[in-house]
Amino acid sequence: MALLSPSSTRFLCKNPNPTRGDRAIASSLRRAPSSVVSPRSKPFSLAISSRSPTRRCSASLAESPIVAAGSRFQLEDVIEAQQFDRDILNEIFEVAHQMEEIEKSSTGSAILKGYLMATLFYEPSTRTRLSFESAMKRLGGEVLTTENAREFSSAAKGETLEDTIRTVEGYADIIVLRHFESGAARRAASTASIPVINAGDGPGQHPTQALLDVYTIKREIGRLDGITLGLVGDLANGRTVRSLAYLIAKYQNIKIYFVSPEVVKMKDDIKDYLTAMGVEWEESSDLLEVASKCDVVYQTRIQKERFGERVDLYEAARGKYIVDKVVLEVLPKHAVIMHPLPRLDEITVDVDGDPRAAYFRQAKNGLYIRMALLKLLLLGW
């Protein structure tokens, strides 16, 4: 029997309607002893692996002509925005558009039938967790989930993240992790022998949010080069704006305005990265002036949970910059307002009815991006 690595076996063509025997064979391939399957033992790396051709699933083609398992996806895990280049982004967005067609069709898809996704969320989530679970189910897969794992899992007993990952990978084919510590997703990916997706790691990064944000900008504005963005709110603690800054820097002629209270200004590592990438950026305290120049105003909430006992600093920052009807008056007609949600009072509800309010369309796009990532990580292109 030919030696197979887990990173190869999880990209094997999979029958969309497997029998119990089919699933047992697939499971044995994924979890065979080291004499048959060499351990992946992958230290996390940003390196992109070369594509290797695999056969296409004729059953998948017949069942859903839009999506078929093809050549291997370049990434083993999704950990941070720096992993992506423009070519991969364009290809992911093409698959996301295909996923939109699947979601809108009456027949749906079963290309991930027989696969299990585990969602480990150590911090609260609504959109990210539910969109991942919806994405998996809409593609025929199943979900193992734990909400508030910080309190209602063995982490409360002192179990390490690494031990949790080693345990859960025995039950699932892919792990989606949200954690309160920056760098936790990288640790999990270094431990796991199955794909890991970072669904937010403390104040670190949120790469799938950045992917859906850039996808939304493309859909709403019609281009990604030559965009002017205003990033507003909690820029020090907001992992969404950090990941977005990393990702949008892949494009040409980008201008970014940072608008935030002094206590939550964008950190120097992002500014240094943008400068190195040739991205023009500027800090401003005038939201109205910035909004009048922008294609995208990306508002974020001030994150109370990141302030600890310094409630005074939180109260000083909260409510300083609010997107309301006055901002709409100066915002260009073609521009959009985005927000990763949830919002508190940083966008007034009377803005919701304006066609430039894109944040709920943005949230829906998260479903398509996450469907695309699950398909690509488990089946390939």
mmCIF file with all atom_site columns, C-alpha atoms in Angstrom, residues 38-108:
data_model
loop_
_atom_site.group_PDB
_atom_site.id
_atom_site.type_symbol
_atom_site.label_atom_id
_atom_site.label_alt_id
_atom_site.label_comp_id
_atom_site.label_asym_id
_atom_site.label_entity_id
_atom_site.label_seq_id
_atom_site.pdbx_PDB_ins_code
_atom_site.Cartn_x
_atom_site.Cartn_y
_atom_site.Cartn_z
_atom_site.occupancy
_atom_site.B_iso_or_equiv
_atom_site.pdbx_formal_charge
_atom_site.auth_seq_id
_atom_site.auth_comp_id
_atom_site.auth_asym_id
_atom_site.auth_atom_id
_atom_site.pdbx_PDB_model_num
ATOM 1  C CA . SER A 1 38  ? 3.278   9.358  7.749   1.00 0.00 ? 38  SER A CA 1
ATOM 2  C CA . PRO A 1 39  ? 2.477   12.014 10.381  1.00 0.00 ? 39  PRO A CA 1
ATOM 3  C CA . ARG A 1 40  ? 2.013   15.497 9.060   1.00 0.00 ? 40  ARG A CA 1
ATOM 4  C CA . SER A 1 41  ? 3.809   17.059 12.053  1.00 0.00 ? 41  SER A CA 1
ATOM 5  C CA . LYS A 1 42  ? 3.642   20.495 10.455  1.00 0.00 ? 42  LYS A CA 1
ATOM 6  C CA . PRO A 1 43  ? 5.171   23.437 12.303  1.00 0.00 ? 43  PRO A CA 1
ATOM 7  C CA . PHE A 1 44  ? 3.097   26.442 11.270  1.00 0.00 ? 44  PHE A CA 1
ATOM 8  C CA . SER A 1 45  ? 4.545   28.271 8.312   1.00 0.00 ? 45  SER A CA 1
ATOM 9  C CA . LEU A 1 46  ? 3.400   30.970 5.950   1.00 0.00 ? 46  LEU A CA 1
ATOM 10 C CA . ALA A 1 47  ? 4.941   29.018 3.103   1.00 0.00 ? 47  ALA A CA 1
ATOM 11 C CA . ILE A 1 48  ? 2.522   28.226 0.306   1.00 0.00 ? 48  ILE A CA 1
ATOM 12 C CA . SER A 1 49  ? 2.756   24.670 -0.930  1.00 0.00 ? 49  SER A CA 1
ATOM 13 C CA . SER A 1 50  ? 2.747   23.993 -4.655  1.00 0.00 ? 50  SER A CA 1
ATOM 14 C CA . ARG A 1 51  ? -0.360  22.578 -6.225  1.00 0.00 ? 51  ARG A CA 1
ATOM 15 C CA . SER A 1 52  ? -0.426  18.888 -6.904  1.00 0.00 ? 52  SER A CA 1
ATOM 16 C CA . PRO A 1 53  ? -2.937  17.491 -9.393  1.00 0.00 ? 53  PRO A CA 1
ATOM 17 C CA . THR A 1 54  ? -5.663  15.195 -8.115  1.00 0.00 ? 54  THR A CA 1
ATOM 18 C CA . ARG A 1 55  ? -8.497  13.490 -9.921  1.00 0.00 ? 55  ARG A CA 1
ATOM 19 C CA . ARG A 1 56  ? -11.846 15.221 -10.076 1.00 0.00 ? 56  ARG A CA 1
ATOM 20 C CA . CYS A 1 57  ? -14.929 13.779 -8.441  1.00 0.00 ? 57  CYS A CA 1
ATOM 21 C CA . SER A 1 58  ? -17.334 12.875 -11.202 1.00 0.00 ? 58  SER A CA 1
ATOM 22 C CA . ALA A 1 59  ? -20.071 12.410 -8.600  1.00 0.00 ? 59  ALA A CA 1
ATOM 23 C CA . SER A 1 60  ? -19.519 15.955 -7.317  1.00 0.00 ? 60  SER A CA 1
ATOM 24 C CA . LEU A 1 61  ? -19.647 17.278 -10.871 1.00 0.00 ? 61  LEU A CA 1
ATOM 25 C CA . ALA A 1 62  ? -22.883 15.472 -11.528 1.00 0.00 ? 62  ALA A CA 1
ATOM 26 C CA . GLU A 1 63  ? -24.408 16.574 -8.260  1.00 0.00 ? 63  GLU A CA 1
ATOM 27 C CA . SER A 1 64  ? -23.223 20.180 -8.429  1.00 0.00 ? 64  SER A CA 1
ATOM 28 C CA . PRO A 1 65  ? -21.631 21.317 -11.704 1.00 0.00 ? 65  PRO A CA 1
ATOM 29 C CA . ILE A 1 66  ? -20.496 24.582 -10.148 1.00 0.00 ? 66  ILE A CA 1
ATOM 30 C CA . VAL A 1 67  ? -18.071 23.058 -7.645  1.00 0.00 ? 67  VAL A CA 1
ATOM 31 C CA . ALA A 1 68  ? -15.768 20.076 -8.091  1.00 0.00 ? 68  ALA A CA 1
ATOM 32 C CA . ALA A 1 69  ? -12.775 18.856 -6.155  1.00 0.00 ? 69  ALA A CA 1
ATOM 33 C CA . GLY A 1 70  ? -9.665  19.565 -8.195  1.00 0.00 ? 70  GLY A CA 1
ATOM 34 C CA . SER A 1 71  ? -6.068  20.410 -7.504  1.00 0.00 ? 71  SER A CA 1
ATOM 35 C CA . ARG A 1 72  ? -4.870  20.932 -3.961  1.00 0.00 ? 72  ARG A CA 1
ATOM 36 C CA . PHE A 1 73  ? -5.383  24.240 -2.150  1.00 0.00 ? 73  PHE A CA 1
ATOM 37 C CA . GLN A 1 74  ? -2.114  26.067 -1.501  1.00 0.00 ? 74  GLN A CA 1
ATOM 38 C CA . LEU A 1 75  ? -2.675  26.531 2.249   1.00 0.00 ? 75  LEU A CA 1
ATOM 39 C CA . GLU A 1 76  ? -2.977  23.893 4.963   1.00 0.00 ? 76  GLU A CA 1
ATOM 40 C CA . ASP A 1 77  ? -4.452  26.275 7.547   1.00 0.00 ? 77  ASP A CA 1
ATOM 41 C CA . VAL A 1 78  ? -5.912  29.777 7.627   1.00 0.00 ? 78  VAL A CA 1
ATOM 42 C CA . ILE A 1 79  ? -4.156  31.630 10.441  1.00 0.00 ? 79  ILE A CA 1
ATOM 43 C CA . GLU A 1 80  ? -3.411  35.193 9.368   1.00 0.00 ? 80  GLU A CA 1
ATOM 44 C CA . ALA A 1 81  ? -3.964  37.605 6.502   1.00 0.00 ? 81  ALA A CA 1
ATOM 45 C CA . GLN A 1 82  ? -0.310  37.616 5.426   1.00 0.00 ? 82  GLN A CA 1
ATOM 46 C CA . GLN A 1 83  ? -0.757  34.092 4.042   1.00 0.00 ? 83  GLN A CA 1
ATOM 47 C CA . PHE A 1 84  ? -2.663  35.319 1.002   1.00 0.00 ? 84  PHE A CA 1
ATOM 48 C CA . ASP A 1 85  ? -1.466  36.871 -2.224  1.00 0.00 ? 85  ASP A CA 1
ATOM 49 C CA . ARG A 1 86  ? -3.604  38.502 -4.916  1.00 0.00 ? 86  ARG A CA 1
ATOM 50 C CA . ASP A 1 87  ? -3.832  35.393 -7.072  1.00 0.00 ? 87  ASP A CA 1
ATOM 51 C CA . ILE A 1 88  ? -5.109  33.243 -4.199  1.00 0.00 ? 88  ILE A CA 1
ATOM 52 C CA . LEU A 1 89  ? -7.525  35.981 -3.151  1.00 0.00 ? 89  LEU A CA 1
ATOM 53 C CA . ASN A 1 90  ? -8.982  36.250 -6.647  1.00 0.00 ? 90  ASN A CA 1
ATOM 54 C CA . GLU A 1 91  ? -9.412  32.488 -6.824  1.00 0.00 ? 91  GLU A CA 1
ATOM 55 C CA . ILE A 1 92  ? -11.042 32.310 -3.378  1.00 0.00 ? 92  ILE A CA 1
ATOM 56 C CA . PHE A 1 93  ? -13.448 35.060 -4.413  1.00 0.00 ? 93  PHE A CA 1
ATOM 57 C CA . GLU A 1 94  ? -14.367 33.096 -7.543  1.00 0.00 ? 94  GLU A CA 1
ATOM 58 C CA . VAL A 1 95  ? -15.177 30.049 -5.406  1.00 0.00 ? 95  VAL A CA 1
ATOM 59 C CA . ALA A 1 96  ? -17.143 32.264 -2.980  1.00 0.00 ? 96  ALA A CA 1
ATOM 60 C CA . HIS A 1 97  ? -19.255 33.483 -5.891  1.00 0.00 ? 97  HIS A CA 1
ATOM 61 C CA . GLN A 1 98  ? -19.901 29.856 -6.842  1.00 0.00 ? 98  GLN A CA 1
ATOM 62 C CA . MET A 1 99  ? -20.929 29.188 -3.248  1.00 0.00 ? 99  MET A CA 1
ATOM 63 C CA . GLU A 1 100 ? -23.426 32.038 -3.468  1.00 0.00 ? 100 GLU A CA 1
ATOM 64 C CA . GLU A 1 101 ? -25.021 30.276 -6.428  1.00 0.00 ? 101 GLU A CA 1
ATOM 65 C CA . ILE A 1 102 ? -25.185 27.036 -4.433  1.00 0.00 ? 102 ILE A CA 1
ATOM 66 C CA . GLU A 1 103 ? -26.753 28.783 -1.424  1.00 0.00 ? 103 GLU A CA 1
ATOM 67 C CA . LYS A 1 104 ? -29.406 30.332 -3.644  1.00 0.00 ? 104 LYS A CA 1
ATOM 68 C CA . SER A 1 105 ? -30.220 27.095 -5.472  1.00 0.00 ? 105 SER A CA 1
ATOM 69 C CA . SER A 1 106 ? -33.028 24.863 -4.299  1.00 0.00 ? 106 SER A CA 1
ATOM 70 C CA . THR A 1 107 ? -30.972 21.662 -4.491  1.00 0.00 ? 107 THR A CA 1
ATOM 71 C CA . GLY A 1 108 ? -27.988 22.791 -2.415  1.00 0.00 ? 108 GLY A CA 1
#
